PDB file of N, CA and C in Angstrom:
ATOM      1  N   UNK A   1      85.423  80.302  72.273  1.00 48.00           N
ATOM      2  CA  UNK A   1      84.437  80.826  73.178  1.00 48.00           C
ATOM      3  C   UNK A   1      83.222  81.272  72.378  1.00 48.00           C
ATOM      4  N   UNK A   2      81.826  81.035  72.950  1.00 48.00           N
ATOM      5  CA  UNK A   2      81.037  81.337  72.534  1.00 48.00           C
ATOM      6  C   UNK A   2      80.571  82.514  72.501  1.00 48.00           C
ATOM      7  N   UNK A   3      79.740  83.214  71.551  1.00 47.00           N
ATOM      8  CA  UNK A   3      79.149  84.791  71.653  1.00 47.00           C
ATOM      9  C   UNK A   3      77.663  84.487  71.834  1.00 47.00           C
ATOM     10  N   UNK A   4      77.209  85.258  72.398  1.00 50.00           N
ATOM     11  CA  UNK A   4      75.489  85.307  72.826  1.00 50.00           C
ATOM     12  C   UNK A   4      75.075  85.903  72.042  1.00 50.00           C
ATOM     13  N   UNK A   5      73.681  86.212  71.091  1.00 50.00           N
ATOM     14  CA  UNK A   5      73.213  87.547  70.299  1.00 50.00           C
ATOM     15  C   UNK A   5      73.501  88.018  70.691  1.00 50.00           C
ATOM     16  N   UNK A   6      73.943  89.337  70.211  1.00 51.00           N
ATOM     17  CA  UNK A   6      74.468  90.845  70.282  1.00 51.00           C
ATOM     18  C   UNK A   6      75.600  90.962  71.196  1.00 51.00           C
ATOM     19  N   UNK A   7      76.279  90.103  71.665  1.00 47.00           N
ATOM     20  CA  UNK A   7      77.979  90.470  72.156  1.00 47.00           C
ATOM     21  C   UNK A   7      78.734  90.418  71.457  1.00 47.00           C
ATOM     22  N   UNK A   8      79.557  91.555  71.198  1.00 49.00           N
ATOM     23  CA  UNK A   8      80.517  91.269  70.243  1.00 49.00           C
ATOM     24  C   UNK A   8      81.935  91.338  71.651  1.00 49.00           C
ATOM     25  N   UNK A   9      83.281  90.884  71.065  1.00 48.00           N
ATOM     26  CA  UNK A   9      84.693  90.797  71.300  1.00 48.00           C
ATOM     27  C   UNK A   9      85.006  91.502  72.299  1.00 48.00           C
ATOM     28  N   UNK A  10      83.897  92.888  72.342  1.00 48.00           N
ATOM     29  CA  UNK A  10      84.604  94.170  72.929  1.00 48.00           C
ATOM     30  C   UNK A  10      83.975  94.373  74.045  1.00 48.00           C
ATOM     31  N   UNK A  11      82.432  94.053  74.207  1.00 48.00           N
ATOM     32  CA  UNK A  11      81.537  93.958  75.241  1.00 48.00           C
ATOM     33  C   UNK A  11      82.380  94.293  76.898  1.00 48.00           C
ATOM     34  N   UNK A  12      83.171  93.342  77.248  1.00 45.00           N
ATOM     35  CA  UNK A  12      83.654  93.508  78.285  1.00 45.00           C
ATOM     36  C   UNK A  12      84.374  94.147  78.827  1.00 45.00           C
ATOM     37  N   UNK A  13      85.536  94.877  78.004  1.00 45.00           N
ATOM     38  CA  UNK A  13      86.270  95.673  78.129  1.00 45.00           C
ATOM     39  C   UNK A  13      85.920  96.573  78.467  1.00 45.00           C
ATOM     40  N   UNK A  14      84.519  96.867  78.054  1.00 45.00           N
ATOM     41  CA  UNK A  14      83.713  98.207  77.778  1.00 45.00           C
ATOM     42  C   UNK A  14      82.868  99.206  79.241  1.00 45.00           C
ATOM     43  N   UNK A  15      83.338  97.637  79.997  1.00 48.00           N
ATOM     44  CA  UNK A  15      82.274  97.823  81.218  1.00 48.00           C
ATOM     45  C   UNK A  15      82.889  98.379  82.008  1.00 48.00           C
ATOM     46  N   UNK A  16      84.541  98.878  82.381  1.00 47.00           N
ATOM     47  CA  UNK A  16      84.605  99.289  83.446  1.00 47.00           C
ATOM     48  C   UNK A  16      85.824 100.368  83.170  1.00 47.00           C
ATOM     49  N   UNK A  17      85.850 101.544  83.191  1.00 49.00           N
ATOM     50  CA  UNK A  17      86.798 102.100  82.426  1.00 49.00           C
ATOM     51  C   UNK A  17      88.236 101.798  83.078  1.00 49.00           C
ATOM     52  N   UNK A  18      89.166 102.100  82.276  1.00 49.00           N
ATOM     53  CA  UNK A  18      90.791 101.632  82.582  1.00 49.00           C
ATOM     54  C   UNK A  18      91.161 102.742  83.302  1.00 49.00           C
ATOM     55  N   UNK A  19      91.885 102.764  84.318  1.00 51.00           N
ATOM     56  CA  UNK A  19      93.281 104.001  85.162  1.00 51.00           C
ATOM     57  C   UNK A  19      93.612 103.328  85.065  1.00 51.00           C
ATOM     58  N   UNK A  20      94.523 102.317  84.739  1.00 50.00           N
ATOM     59  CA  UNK A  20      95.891 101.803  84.488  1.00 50.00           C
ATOM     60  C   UNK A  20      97.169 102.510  83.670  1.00 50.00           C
ATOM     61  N   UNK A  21      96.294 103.344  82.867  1.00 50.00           N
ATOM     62  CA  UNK A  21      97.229 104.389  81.973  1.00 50.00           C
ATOM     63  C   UNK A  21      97.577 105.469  82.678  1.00 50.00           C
ATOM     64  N   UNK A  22      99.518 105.918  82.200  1.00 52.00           N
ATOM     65  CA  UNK A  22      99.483 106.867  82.879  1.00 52.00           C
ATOM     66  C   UNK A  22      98.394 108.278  82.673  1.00 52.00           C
ATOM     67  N   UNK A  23      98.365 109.011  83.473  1.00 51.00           N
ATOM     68  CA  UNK A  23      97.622 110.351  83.585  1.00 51.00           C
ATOM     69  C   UNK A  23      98.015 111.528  82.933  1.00 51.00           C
ATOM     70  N   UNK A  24      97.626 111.958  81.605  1.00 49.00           N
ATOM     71  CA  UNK A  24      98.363 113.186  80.688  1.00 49.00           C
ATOM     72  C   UNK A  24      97.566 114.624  81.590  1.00 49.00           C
ATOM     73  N   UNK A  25      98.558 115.194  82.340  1.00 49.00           N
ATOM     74  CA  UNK A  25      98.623 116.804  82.976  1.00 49.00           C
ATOM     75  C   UNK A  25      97.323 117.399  82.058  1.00 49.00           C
ATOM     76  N   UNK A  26      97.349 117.321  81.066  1.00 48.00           N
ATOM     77  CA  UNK A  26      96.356 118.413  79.920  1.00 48.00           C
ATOM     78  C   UNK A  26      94.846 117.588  79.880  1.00 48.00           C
ATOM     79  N   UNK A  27      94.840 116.623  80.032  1.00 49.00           N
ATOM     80  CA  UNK A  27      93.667 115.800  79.837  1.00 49.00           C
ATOM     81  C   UNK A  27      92.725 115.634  81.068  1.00 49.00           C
ATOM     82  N   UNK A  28      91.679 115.371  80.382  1.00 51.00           N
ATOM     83  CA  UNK A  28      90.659 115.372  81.849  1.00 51.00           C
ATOM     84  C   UNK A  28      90.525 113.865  82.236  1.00 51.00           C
ATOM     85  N   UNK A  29      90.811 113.374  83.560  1.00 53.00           N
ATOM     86  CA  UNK A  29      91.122 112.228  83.847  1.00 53.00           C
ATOM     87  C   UNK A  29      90.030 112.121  84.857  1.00 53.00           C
ATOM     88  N   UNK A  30      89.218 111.471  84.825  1.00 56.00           N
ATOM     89  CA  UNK A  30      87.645 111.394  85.781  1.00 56.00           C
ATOM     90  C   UNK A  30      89.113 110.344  86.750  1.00 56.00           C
ATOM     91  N   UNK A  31      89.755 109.893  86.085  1.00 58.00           N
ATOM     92  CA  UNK A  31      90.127 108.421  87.269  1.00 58.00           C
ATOM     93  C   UNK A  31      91.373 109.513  88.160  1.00 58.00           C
ATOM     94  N   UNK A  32      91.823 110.246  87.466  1.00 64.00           N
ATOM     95  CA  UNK A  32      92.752 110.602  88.759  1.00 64.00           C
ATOM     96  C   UNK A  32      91.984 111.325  89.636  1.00 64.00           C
ATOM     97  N   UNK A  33      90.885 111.843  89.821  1.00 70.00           N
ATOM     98  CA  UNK A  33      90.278 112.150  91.024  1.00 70.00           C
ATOM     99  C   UNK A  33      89.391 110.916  91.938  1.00 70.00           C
ATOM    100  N   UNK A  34      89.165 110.001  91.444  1.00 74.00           N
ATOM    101  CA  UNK A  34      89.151 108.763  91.933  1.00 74.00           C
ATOM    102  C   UNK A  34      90.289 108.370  92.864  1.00 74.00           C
ATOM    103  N   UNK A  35      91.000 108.573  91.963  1.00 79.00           N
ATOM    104  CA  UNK A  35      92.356 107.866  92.822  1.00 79.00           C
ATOM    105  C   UNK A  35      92.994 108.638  94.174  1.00 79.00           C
ATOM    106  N   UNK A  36      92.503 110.396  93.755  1.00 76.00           N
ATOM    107  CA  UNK A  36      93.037 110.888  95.214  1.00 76.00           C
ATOM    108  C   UNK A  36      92.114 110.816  96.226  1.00 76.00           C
ATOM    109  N   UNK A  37      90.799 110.681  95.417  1.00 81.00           N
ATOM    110  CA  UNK A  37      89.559 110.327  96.612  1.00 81.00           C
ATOM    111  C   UNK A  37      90.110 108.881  97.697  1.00 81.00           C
ATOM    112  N   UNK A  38      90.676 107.941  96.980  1.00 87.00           N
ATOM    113  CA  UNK A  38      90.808 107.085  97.426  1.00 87.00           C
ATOM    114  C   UNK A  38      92.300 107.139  98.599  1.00 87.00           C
ATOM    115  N   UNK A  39      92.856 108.081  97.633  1.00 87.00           N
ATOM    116  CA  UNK A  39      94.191 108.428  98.442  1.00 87.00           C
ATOM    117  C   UNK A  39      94.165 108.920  99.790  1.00 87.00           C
ATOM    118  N   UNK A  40      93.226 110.274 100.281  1.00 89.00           N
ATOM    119  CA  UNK A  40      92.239 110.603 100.823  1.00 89.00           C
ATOM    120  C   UNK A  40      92.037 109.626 101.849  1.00 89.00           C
ATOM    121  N   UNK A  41      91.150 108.609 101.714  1.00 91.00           N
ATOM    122  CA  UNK A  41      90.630 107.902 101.979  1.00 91.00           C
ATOM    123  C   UNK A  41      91.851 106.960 103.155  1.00 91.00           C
ATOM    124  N   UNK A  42      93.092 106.245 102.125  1.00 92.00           N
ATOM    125  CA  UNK A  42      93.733 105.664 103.158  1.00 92.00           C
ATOM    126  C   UNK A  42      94.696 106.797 103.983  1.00 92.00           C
ATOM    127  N   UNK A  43      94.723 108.442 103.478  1.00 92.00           N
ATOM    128  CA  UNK A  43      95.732 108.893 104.771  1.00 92.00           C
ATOM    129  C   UNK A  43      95.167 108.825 105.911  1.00 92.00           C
ATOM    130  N   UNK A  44      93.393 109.013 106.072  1.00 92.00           N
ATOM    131  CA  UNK A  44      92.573 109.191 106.915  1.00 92.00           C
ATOM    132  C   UNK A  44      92.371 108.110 107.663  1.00 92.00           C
ATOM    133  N   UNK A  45      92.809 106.610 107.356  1.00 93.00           N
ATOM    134  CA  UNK A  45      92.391 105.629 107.694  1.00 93.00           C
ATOM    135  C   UNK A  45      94.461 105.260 108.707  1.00 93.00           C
ATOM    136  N   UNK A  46      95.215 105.791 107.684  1.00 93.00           N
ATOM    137  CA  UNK A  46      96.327 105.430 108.397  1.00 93.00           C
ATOM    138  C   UNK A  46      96.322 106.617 109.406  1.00 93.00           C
ATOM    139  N   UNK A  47      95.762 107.720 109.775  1.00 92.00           N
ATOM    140  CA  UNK A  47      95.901 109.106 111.024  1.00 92.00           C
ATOM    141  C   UNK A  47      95.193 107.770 111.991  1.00 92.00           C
ATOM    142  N   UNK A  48      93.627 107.292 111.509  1.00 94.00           N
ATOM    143  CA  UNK A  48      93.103 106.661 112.681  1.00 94.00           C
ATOM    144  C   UNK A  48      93.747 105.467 113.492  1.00 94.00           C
ATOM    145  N   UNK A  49      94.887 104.893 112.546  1.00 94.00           N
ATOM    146  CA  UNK A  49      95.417 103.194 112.964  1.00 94.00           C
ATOM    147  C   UNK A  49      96.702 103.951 114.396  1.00 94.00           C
ATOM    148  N   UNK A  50      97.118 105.461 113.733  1.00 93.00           N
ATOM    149  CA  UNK A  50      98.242 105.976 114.481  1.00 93.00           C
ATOM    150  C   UNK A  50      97.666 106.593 115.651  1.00 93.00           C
ATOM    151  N   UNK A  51      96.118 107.293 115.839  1.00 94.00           N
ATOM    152  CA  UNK A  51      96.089 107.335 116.786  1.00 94.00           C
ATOM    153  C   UNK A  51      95.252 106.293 117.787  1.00 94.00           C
ATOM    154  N   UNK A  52      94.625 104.932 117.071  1.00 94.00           N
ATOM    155  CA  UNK A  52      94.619 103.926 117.931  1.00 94.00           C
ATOM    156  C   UNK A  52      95.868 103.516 118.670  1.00 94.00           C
ATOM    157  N   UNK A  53      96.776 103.575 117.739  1.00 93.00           N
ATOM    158  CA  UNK A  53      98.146 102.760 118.544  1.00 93.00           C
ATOM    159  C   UNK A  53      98.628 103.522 119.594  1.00 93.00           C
ATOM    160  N   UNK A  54      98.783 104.952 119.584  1.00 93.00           N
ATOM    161  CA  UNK A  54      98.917 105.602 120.894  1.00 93.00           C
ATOM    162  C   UNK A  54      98.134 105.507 121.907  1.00 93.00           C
ATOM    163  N   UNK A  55      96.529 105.262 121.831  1.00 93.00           N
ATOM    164  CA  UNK A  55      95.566 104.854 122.940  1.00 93.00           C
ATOM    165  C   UNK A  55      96.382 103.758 123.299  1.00 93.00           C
ATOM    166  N   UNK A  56      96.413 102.400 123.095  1.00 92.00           N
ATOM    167  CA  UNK A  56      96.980 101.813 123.218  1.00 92.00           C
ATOM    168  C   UNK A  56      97.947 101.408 123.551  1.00 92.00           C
ATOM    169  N   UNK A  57      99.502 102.113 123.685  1.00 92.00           N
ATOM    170  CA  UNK A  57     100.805 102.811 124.001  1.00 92.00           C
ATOM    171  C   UNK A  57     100.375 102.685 125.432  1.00 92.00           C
ATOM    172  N   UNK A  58      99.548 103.455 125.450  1.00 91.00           N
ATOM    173  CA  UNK A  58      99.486 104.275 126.863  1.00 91.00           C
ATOM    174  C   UNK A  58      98.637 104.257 127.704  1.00 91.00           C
ATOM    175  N   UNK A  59      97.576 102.731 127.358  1.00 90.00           N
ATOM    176  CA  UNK A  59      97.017 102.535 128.424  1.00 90.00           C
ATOM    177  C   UNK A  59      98.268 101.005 128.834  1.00 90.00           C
ATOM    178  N   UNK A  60      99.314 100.741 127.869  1.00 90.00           N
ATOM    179  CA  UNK A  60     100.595  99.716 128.370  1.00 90.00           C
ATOM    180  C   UNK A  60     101.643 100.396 129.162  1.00 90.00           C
ATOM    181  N   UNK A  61     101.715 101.627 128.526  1.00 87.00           N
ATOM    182  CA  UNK A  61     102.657 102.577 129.832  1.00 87.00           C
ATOM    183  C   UNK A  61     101.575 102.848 130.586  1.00 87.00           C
ATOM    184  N   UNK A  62     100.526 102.661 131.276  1.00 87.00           N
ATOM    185  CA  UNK A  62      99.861 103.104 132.634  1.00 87.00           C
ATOM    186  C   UNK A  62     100.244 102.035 133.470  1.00 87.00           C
ATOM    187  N   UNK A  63      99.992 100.625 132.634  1.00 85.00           N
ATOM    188  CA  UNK A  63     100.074  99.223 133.150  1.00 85.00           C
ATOM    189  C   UNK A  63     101.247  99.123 134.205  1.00 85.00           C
ATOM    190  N   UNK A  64     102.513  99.886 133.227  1.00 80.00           N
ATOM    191  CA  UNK A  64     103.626  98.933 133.717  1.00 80.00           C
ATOM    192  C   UNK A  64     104.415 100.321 135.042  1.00 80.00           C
ATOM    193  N   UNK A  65     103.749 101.212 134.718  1.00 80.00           N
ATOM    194  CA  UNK A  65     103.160 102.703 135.740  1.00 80.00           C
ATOM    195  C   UNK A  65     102.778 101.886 136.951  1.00 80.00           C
ATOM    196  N   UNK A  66     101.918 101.205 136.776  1.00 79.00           N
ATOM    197  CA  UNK A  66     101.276 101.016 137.942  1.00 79.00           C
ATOM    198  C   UNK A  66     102.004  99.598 138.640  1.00 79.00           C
ATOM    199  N   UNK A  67     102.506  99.096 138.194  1.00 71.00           N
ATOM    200  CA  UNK A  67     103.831  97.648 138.158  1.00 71.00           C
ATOM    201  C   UNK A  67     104.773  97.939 139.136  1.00 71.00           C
ATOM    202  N   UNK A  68     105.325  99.548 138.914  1.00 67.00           N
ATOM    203  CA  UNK A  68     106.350 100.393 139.161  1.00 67.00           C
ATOM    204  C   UNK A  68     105.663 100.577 140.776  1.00 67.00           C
ATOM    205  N   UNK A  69     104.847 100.471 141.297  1.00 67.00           N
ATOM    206  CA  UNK A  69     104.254 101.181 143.195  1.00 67.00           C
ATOM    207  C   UNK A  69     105.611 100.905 143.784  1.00 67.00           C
ATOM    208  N   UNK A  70     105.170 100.935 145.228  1.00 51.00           N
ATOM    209  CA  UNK A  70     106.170 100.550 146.523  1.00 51.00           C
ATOM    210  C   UNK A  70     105.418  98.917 146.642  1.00 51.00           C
ATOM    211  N   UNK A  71     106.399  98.000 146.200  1.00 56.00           N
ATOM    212  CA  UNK A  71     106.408  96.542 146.234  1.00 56.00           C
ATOM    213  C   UNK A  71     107.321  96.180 147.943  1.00 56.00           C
ATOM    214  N   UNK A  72     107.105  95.141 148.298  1.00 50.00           N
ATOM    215  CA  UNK A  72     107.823  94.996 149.600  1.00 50.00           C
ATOM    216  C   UNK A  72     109.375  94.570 149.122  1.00 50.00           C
ATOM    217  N   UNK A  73     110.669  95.071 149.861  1.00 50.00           N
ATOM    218  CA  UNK A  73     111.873  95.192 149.357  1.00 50.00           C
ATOM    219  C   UNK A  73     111.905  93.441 148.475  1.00 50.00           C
ATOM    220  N   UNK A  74     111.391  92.278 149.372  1.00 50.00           N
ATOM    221  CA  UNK A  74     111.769  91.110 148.340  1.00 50.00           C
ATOM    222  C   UNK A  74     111.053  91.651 147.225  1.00 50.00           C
ATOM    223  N   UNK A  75     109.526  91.165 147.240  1.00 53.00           N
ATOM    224  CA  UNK A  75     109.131  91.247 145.671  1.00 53.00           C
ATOM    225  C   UNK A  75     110.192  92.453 144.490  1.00 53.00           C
ATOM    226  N   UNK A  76     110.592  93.733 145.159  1.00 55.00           N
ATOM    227  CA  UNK A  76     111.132  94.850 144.661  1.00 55.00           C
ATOM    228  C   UNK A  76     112.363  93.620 143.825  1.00 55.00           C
ATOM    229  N   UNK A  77     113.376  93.097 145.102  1.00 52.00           N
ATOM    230  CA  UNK A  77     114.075  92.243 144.098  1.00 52.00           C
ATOM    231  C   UNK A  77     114.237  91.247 143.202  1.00 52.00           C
ATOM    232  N   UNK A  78     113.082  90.630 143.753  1.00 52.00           N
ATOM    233  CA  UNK A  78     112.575  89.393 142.658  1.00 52.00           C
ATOM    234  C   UNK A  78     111.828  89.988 141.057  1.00 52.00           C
ATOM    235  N   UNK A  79     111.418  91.145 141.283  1.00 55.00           N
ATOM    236  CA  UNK A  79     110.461  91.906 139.992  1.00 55.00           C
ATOM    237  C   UNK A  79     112.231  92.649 139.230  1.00 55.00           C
ATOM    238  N   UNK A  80     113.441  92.798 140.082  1.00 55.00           N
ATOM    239  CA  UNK A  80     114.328  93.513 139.281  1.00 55.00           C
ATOM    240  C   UNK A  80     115.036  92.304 138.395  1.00 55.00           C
ATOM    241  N   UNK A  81     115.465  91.222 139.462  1.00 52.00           N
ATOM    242  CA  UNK A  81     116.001  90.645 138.567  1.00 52.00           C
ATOM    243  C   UNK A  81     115.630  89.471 137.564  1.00 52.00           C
ATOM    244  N   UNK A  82     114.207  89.465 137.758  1.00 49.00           N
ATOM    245  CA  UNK A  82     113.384  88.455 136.993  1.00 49.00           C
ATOM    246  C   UNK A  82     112.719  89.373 135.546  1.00 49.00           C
ATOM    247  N   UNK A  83     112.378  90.714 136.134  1.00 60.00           N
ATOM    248  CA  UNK A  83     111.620  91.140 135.349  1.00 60.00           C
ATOM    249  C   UNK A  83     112.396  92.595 134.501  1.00 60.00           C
ATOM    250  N   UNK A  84     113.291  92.797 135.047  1.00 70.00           N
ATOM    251  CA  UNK A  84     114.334  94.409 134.708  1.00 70.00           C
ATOM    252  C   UNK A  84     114.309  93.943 133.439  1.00 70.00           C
ATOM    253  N   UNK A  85     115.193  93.453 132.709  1.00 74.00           N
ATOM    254  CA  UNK A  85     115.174  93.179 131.457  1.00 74.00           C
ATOM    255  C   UNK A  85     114.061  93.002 130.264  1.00 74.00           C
ATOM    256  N   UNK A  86     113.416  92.432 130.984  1.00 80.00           N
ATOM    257  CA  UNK A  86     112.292  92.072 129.988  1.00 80.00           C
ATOM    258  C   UNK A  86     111.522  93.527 129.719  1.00 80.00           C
ATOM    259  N   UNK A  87     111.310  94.144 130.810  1.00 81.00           N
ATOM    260  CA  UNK A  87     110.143  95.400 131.029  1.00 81.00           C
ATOM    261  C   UNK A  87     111.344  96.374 130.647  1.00 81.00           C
ATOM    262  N   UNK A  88     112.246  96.609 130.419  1.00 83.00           N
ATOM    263  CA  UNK A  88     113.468  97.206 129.846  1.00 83.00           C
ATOM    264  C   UNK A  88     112.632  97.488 128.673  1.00 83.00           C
ATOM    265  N   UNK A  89     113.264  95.786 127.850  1.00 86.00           N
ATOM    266  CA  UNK A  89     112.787  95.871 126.151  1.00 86.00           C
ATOM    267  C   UNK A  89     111.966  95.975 125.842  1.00 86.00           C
ATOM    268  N   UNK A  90     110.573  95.968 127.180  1.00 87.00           N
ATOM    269  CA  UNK A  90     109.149  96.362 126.568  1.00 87.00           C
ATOM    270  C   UNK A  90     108.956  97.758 126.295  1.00 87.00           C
ATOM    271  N   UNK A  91     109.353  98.717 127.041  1.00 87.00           N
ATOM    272  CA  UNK A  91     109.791  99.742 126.935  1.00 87.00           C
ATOM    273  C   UNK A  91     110.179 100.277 125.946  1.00 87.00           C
ATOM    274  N   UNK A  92     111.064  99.740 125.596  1.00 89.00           N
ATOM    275  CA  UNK A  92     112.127 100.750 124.283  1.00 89.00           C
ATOM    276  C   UNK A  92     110.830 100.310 123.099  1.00 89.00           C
ATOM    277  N   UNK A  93     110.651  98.800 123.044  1.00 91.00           N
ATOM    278  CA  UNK A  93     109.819  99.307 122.360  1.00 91.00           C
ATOM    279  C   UNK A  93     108.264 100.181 122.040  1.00 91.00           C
ATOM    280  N   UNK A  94     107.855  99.756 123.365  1.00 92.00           N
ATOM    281  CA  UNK A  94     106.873 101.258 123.411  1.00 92.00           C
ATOM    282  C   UNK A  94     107.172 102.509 122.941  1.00 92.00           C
ATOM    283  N   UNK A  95     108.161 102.768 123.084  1.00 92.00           N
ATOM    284  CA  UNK A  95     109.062 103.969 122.601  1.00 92.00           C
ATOM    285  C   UNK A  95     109.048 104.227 121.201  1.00 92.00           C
ATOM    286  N   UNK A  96     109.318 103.003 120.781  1.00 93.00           N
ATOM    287  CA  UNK A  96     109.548 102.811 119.074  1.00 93.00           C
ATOM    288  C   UNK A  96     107.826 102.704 118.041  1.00 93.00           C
ATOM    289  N   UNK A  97     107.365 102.146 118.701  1.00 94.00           N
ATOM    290  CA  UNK A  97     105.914 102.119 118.652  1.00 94.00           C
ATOM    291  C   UNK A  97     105.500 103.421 118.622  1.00 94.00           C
ATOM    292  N   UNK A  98     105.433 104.084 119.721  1.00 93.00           N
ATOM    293  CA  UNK A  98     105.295 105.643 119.881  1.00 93.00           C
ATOM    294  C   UNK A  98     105.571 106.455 118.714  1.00 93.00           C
ATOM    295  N   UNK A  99     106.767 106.342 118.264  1.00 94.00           N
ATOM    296  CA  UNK A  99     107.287 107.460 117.407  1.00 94.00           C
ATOM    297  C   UNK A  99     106.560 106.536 116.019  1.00 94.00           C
ATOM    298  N   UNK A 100     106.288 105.551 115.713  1.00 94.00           N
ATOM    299  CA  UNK A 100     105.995 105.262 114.294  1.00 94.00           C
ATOM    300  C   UNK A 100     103.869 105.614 114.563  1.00 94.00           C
ATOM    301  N   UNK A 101     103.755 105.370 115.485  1.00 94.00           N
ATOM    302  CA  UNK A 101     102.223 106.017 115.720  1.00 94.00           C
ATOM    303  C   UNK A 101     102.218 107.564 115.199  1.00 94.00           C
ATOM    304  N   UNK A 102     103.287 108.357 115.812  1.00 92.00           N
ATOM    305  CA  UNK A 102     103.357 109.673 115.695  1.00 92.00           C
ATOM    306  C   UNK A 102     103.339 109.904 114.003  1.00 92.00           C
ATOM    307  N   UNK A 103     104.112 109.343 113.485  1.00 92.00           N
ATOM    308  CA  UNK A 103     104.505 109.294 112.016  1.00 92.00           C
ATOM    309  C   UNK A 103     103.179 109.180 111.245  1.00 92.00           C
ATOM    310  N   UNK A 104     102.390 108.210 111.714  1.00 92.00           N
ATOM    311  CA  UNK A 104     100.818 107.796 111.000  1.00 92.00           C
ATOM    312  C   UNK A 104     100.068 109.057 111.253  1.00 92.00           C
ATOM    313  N   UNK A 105     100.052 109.686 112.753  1.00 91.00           N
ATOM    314  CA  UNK A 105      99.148 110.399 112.572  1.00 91.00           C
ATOM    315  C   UNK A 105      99.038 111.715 112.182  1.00 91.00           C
ATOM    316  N   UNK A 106     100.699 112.144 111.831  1.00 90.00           N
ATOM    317  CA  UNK A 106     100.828 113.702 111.291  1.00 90.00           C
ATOM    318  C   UNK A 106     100.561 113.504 109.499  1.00 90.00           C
ATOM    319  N   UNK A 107     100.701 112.460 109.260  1.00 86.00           N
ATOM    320  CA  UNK A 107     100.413 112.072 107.636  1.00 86.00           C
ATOM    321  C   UNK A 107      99.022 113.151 107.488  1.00 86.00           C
TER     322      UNK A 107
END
């Protein structure tokens, strides 16, 4: 590889400092406050994803809220046994959804 005037070997290394090393307690580490800035950064970003997903939750439990009216007795039976199951497992998992939203946003 070629060198340009005045680059030497080391030039590049030089440009961006390393946190890859661990962090010595006694030493002043400009990068570990970087890193909690950044840390920071994604708890705040995972509170917002947890409380999108509950908006969300629960404008699907309004949906299936509103699914639920006084249907005429057929449709009532055609929606139980076509649809009971399915809107069952949509459910539980709304449920499950729910509680891992909850989890994001007490972080």
């Amino acid at each position: 590889m070629e060198k340009r005037s005045g680059e030497t070997s080391d030039d590049k290394h030089d440009a961006v400092p390393s946190c890859s090393l661990p962090s010595d307690a006694s030493s002043d580490n400009s990068c570990g406050s970087t890193n909690l800035a950044s840390g920071d950064k994604v708890m705040g970003t995972l509170k917002n994803i947890g409380q999108n997903m509950l908006e969300n939750i629960q404008v699907i439990e309004s949906a299936f809220q509103q699914d639920r009216g006084q249907p005429s007795p057929m449709e009532n039976f055609s929606n139980n046994i076509l649809g009971g199951k399915g809107q069952v497992t949509a459910m539980a998992a709304l449920t499950e959804l729910r509680k891992i939203s909850n989890l994001l946003r007490e972080m």
